[in-house]
Amino acid sequence: MILLDKIDSTNNYIKKHWRELPSETVVWALEQTEGYGRNNKRWYSPLGGLWFSVLFKPRKRPLIPYFYLRMYSLVIYNVLKKKYKLDPIIKWPNDILLNSKKVCGILGESVYEDGTPSCVIVGVGINVNNELPEKVSNNSIALKDVIGKEIPLRKLLNELNHVAYHRYYLKYFKPKAISSITKMWLNHLNVKVGDKVQVSVENNGNIYGTVNEIQSDYLEIIDNNGEIRKINSGELIVL
Ligand code: BTN
């Protein structure tokens, strides 16, 4: 594990150094100055939160990026539920919510060479003991505010990576077992095929319809006019 006091972004750090770092290296920063999330949105990362990225470049295990993201959403779901006795949900695709507010976001990136991924980088941001800026406090929450006390970051980080490695990575990241990751993820996801949903798409109003397929990076919805819509981001509400 590499621990940094301050860095632009732990994902960027791994993107710069992935060749020389071994697989499963964890890069943890106490503070990020340019943390980012999906769709390149700014990810506010002050002291007190848990900001880390993990590099995967296995030689013998499947390297399909979305399985790694689903693994981490399952890990965070399970640790919050079993160790901290909380009631999280996984909001499509990989956000973790507590009390309907986002406590954790996960960002996957890959480096491709000759059309195939050479490594996968999973970036995890958890609001733990940090304050939240007003801009996001309507939709986000910090763990300390749910539990009522601060949580040691190193302990939480070790718990998460221990569960990731032993309970999921060693067990399921094999060609014949990997599809179980998707099954487990679908079981805990807040949306199912057949659900009626509303999705508000930035600058593009609301789409109402029924979920037809759940894909790795988009949801296929049949809208109320019978048209097939592919949604890869937006605010999803299950009706
Ligand atoms: C999202 O919900 O949009 C994903 C947010 C991911 C944030 C984490 S914090 C650690 C890592 N470094 C980054 O710059 N981003 C990810």
Coordinates of C-alpha atoms and ligand atoms in Angstrom, one line a residue:
M1 CA 0.0 0.0 0.0
I2 CA 1.2 3.5 -0.8
L3 CA 0.0 6.2 1.6
L4 CA 0.1 9.8 0.4
D5 CA -0.7 12.9 2.4
K6 CA -1.9 14.9 -0.6
I7 CA -2.2 14.1 -4.3
D8 CA -4.2 15.4 -7.2
S9 CA -6.1 12.0 -7.5
T10 CA -5.2 8.5 -6.5
N11 CA -6.6 7.3 -9.9
N12 CA -4.3 9.6 -11.7
Y13 CA -1.4 8.4 -9.6
I14 CA -2.0 4.8 -10.6
K15 CA -2.6 5.8 -14.3
K16 CA 0.9 7.4 -14.3
H17 CA 2.6 4.5 -12.5
W18 CA 0.7 1.3 -13.3
R19 CA 3.5 -0.3 -15.2
E20 CA 5.9 -0.4 -12.3
L21 CA 3.4 -1.1 -9.6
P22 CA 2.4 -4.6 -8.7
S23 CA -1.1 -5.9 -9.2
E24 CA -3.4 -5.2 -6.1
T25 CA -1.4 -2.1 -5.1
V26 CA -3.6 0.2 -3.0
V27 CA -2.9 3.9 -3.2
W28 CA -4.5 5.8 -0.3
A29 CA -4.4 9.6 0.0
L30 CA -5.5 11.6 3.0
E31 CA -6.5 14.4 0.7
Q32 CA -7.1 14.9 -3.0
T33 CA -6.8 18.2 -4.7
E34 CA -8.4 17.1 -8.0
G35 CA -10.5 14.1 -7.1
Y36 CA -13.0 13.3 -9.9
G37 CA -15.9 10.9 -10.3
R38 CA -17.9 9.5 -13.2
N39 CA -18.5 11.9 -16.2
N40 CA -15.4 13.8 -15.0
K41 CA -17.4 15.4 -12.2
R42 CA -15.4 17.0 -9.4
W43 CA -15.2 14.7 -6.3
Y44 CA -14.7 16.7 -3.2
S45 CA -12.0 14.9 -1.2
P46 CA -10.9 16.8 2.0
L47 CA -9.2 15.3 5.0
G48 CA -11.4 12.9 6.9
G49 CA -12.8 10.9 4.0
L50 CA -11.4 7.7 2.6
W51 CA -10.0 8.1 -0.9
F52 CA -8.2 5.2 -2.4
S53 CA -7.6 3.4 -5.7
V54 CA -6.6 -0.2 -6.3
L55 CA -4.6 -1.4 -9.3
F56 CA -5.5 -4.8 -10.9
K57 CA -3.3 -6.3 -13.6
P58 CA -3.6 -10.0 -12.9
R59 CA -1.8 -12.5 -15.1
K60 CA -4.3 -15.3 -14.7
R61 CA -7.6 -13.8 -13.7
P62 CA -10.3 -12.2 -15.9
L63 CA -9.6 -8.6 -16.6
I64 CA -13.1 -7.2 -17.4
P65 CA -13.4 -3.8 -15.9
Y66 CA -17.0 -3.8 -14.7
F67 CA -16.5 -7.0 -12.6
Y68 CA -14.0 -5.1 -10.5
L69 CA -16.4 -2.2 -9.9
R70 CA -19.2 -4.6 -8.9
M71 CA -16.8 -6.4 -6.6
Y72 CA -16.1 -3.2 -4.7
S73 CA -19.8 -2.2 -4.5
L74 CA -20.5 -5.6 -3.0
V75 CA -17.6 -5.2 -0.6
I76 CA -18.7 -1.8 0.7
Y77 CA -22.3 -3.0 0.9
N78 CA -21.3 -6.1 2.9
V79 CA -18.9 -4.3 5.3
L80 CA -21.4 -1.6 6.0
K81 CA -24.1 -4.1 6.6
K82 CA -22.3 -6.8 8.5
K83 CA -19.5 -4.9 10.4
Y84 CA -21.3 -1.6 11.0
K85 CA -24.9 -3.0 11.1
L86 CA -26.1 -0.4 8.6
D87 CA -28.7 -0.7 5.9
P88 CA -27.0 0.3 2.6
I89 CA -28.3 -0.1 -0.9
I90 CA -26.4 -0.3 -4.2
K91 CA -27.8 2.3 -6.5
W92 CA -27.2 1.6 -10.1
P93 CA -24.5 1.3 -11.3
N94 CA -22.2 1.3 -8.3
D95 CA -23.1 4.0 -5.8
I96 CA -23.7 3.1 -2.2
L97 CA -26.5 4.9 -0.3
L98 CA -27.4 5.1 3.3
N99 CA -30.6 6.8 4.3
S100 CA -31.2 7.4 0.5
K101 CA -28.0 9.5 0.4
K102 CA -24.8 8.8 -1.3
V103 CA -22.0 7.7 1.1
C104 CA -19.7 6.2 -1.5
G105 CA -18.8 6.5 -5.2
I106 CA -16.7 4.1 -7.3
L107 CA -14.9 5.0 -10.4
G108 CA -13.4 2.5 -12.8
E109 CA -10.7 3.2 -15.3
S110 CA -8.7 1.0 -17.6
V111 CA -5.6 1.3 -19.7
Y112 CA -6.0 -0.3 -23.1
E113 CA -3.3 -1.6 -25.3
D114 CA -4.1 -3.1 -28.7
G115 CA -7.7 -3.0 -27.9
T116 CA -7.5 -5.1 -24.7
P117 CA -7.3 -3.8 -21.1
S118 CA -3.8 -4.1 -19.6
C119 CA -5.0 -3.0 -16.2
V120 CA -8.1 -1.9 -14.3
I121 CA -8.0 0.9 -11.7
V122 CA -10.8 1.0 -9.1
G123 CA -11.2 4.3 -7.3
V124 CA -13.3 4.4 -4.2
G125 CA -14.4 7.5 -2.4
I126 CA -16.2 7.2 1.0
N127 CA -17.5 10.1 3.0
V128 CA -16.4 9.0 6.4
N129 CA -15.4 11.7 8.9
N130 CA -15.3 14.6 6.5
E131 CA -17.8 17.5 6.3
L132 CA -19.7 17.8 3.1
P133 CA -20.0 21.0 1.1
E134 CA -23.4 22.5 0.9
K135 CA -23.6 21.8 -2.8
V136 CA -23.7 18.1 -2.2
S137 CA -25.1 17.8 1.3
N138 CA -28.7 17.3 0.0
N139 CA -27.8 14.1 -1.7
S140 CA -24.7 12.9 0.2
I141 CA -24.0 11.8 3.7
A142 CA -20.9 10.9 5.8
L143 CA -20.6 7.7 7.7
K144 CA -19.9 9.5 11.0
D145 CA -23.2 11.2 10.7
V146 CA -25.1 7.9 10.4
I147 CA -23.1 6.1 13.1
G148 CA -22.8 9.0 15.4
K149 CA -19.0 8.8 15.9
E150 CA -15.8 9.0 13.8
I151 CA -14.4 5.8 12.3
P152 CA -10.6 5.2 12.0
L153 CA -9.8 5.3 8.3
R154 CA -7.0 2.8 8.3
K155 CA -9.2 0.2 10.0
L156 CA -12.0 0.7 7.5
L157 CA -9.6 0.5 4.6
N158 CA -8.1 -2.7 5.8
E159 CA -11.5 -4.3 6.4
L160 CA -12.6 -3.4 2.9
N161 CA -9.5 -4.6 1.1
H162 CA -9.4 -7.8 3.2
V163 CA -13.0 -8.6 2.2
A164 CA -12.3 -7.7 -1.4
Y165 CA -9.3 -10.0 -1.6
H166 CA -10.4 -13.0 0.4
R167 CA -14.1 -13.1 0.0
Y168 CA -14.4 -12.0 -3.7
Y169 CA -11.1 -11.8 -5.6
L170 CA -9.6 -15.1 -4.8
K171 CA -12.9 -16.9 -4.9
Y172 CA -14.8 -15.5 -7.9
F173 CA -12.2 -14.1 -10.3
K174 CA -11.9 -17.3 -12.2
P175 CA -13.4 -17.9 -15.7
K176 CA -16.1 -20.2 -14.4
A177 CA -17.0 -18.3 -11.2
I178 CA -16.9 -14.7 -12.3
S179 CA -20.6 -14.5 -13.4
S180 CA -21.5 -15.0 -9.7
I181 CA -20.3 -11.4 -9.1
T182 CA -23.0 -10.1 -11.4
K183 CA -25.6 -12.3 -9.8
M184 CA -24.7 -11.0 -6.3
W185 CA -24.6 -7.4 -7.6
L186 CA -28.1 -7.7 -9.2
N187 CA -29.5 -9.1 -5.9
H188 CA -28.5 -6.0 -4.0
L189 CA -29.1 -3.5 -6.7
N190 CA -31.9 -0.9 -6.2
V191 CA -33.4 -1.7 -9.7
K192 CA -34.5 -4.9 -11.4
V193 CA -35.6 -5.8 -14.9
G194 CA -39.3 -5.0 -15.2
D195 CA -39.2 -2.0 -12.7
K196 CA -40.9 1.2 -13.7
V197 CA -38.5 4.0 -13.4
Q198 CA -38.0 7.7 -13.8
V199 CA -34.6 8.9 -15.0
S200 CA -33.7 12.5 -15.0
V201 CA -31.0 13.1 -17.6
E202 CA -28.9 16.2 -17.2
N203 CA -30.3 19.0 -19.4
N204 CA -32.7 16.6 -21.1
G205 CA -35.7 16.3 -18.8
N206 CA -37.2 13.1 -17.5
I207 CA -37.6 9.7 -19.1
Y208 CA -40.4 7.4 -17.8
G209 CA -40.4 3.7 -18.7
T210 CA -39.7 0.1 -17.8
V211 CA -36.3 -1.4 -17.4
N212 CA -35.7 -3.9 -20.1
E213 CA -32.0 -4.8 -19.6
I214 CA -29.3 -4.0 -17.1
Q215 CA -26.0 -3.8 -18.8
S216 CA -22.5 -3.1 -17.5
D217 CA -22.5 0.5 -18.4
Y218 CA -26.1 1.4 -19.4
L219 CA -29.7 0.6 -18.6
E220 CA -32.0 -0.2 -21.4
I221 CA -35.4 1.3 -20.8
I222 CA -38.5 1.0 -22.9
D223 CA -40.1 4.4 -22.5
N224 CA -43.8 5.1 -22.3
N225 CA -43.9 5.7 -26.1
G226 CA -42.5 2.2 -26.7
E227 CA -39.1 3.5 -27.7
I228 CA -35.9 1.8 -26.5
R229 CA -33.6 4.3 -24.6
K230 CA -30.1 3.5 -23.4
I231 CA -29.2 5.4 -20.3
N232 CA -25.7 5.6 -19.0
S233 CA -26.0 8.3 -16.5
G234 CA -28.6 10.3 -14.7
E235 CA -30.7 10.2 -11.5
L236 CA -32.7 7.1 -11.4
I237 CA -35.8 6.7 -9.3
V238 CA -37.6 3.4 -9.0
L239 CA -41.4 4.2 -9.1
Ligands
BTN1 C1 -18.5 8.7 -8.6 O1 -19.5 8.4 -7.9 O2 -18.7 9.5 -9.5 C2 -17.2 8.1 -8.3 C3 -16.4 8.8 -7.3 C4 -15.0 8.2 -7.1 C5 -14.1 9.0 -6.2 C6 -12.8 8.3 -5.9 S1 -11.9 9.0 -4.6 C7 -10.5 8.0 -4.9 C8 -10.4 8.0 -6.4 N1 -9.6 9.1 -6.9 C9 -10.4 9.9 -7.7 O3 -10.0 11.0 -8.2 N2 -11.6 9.4 -7.8 C10 -11.8 8.2 -7.1

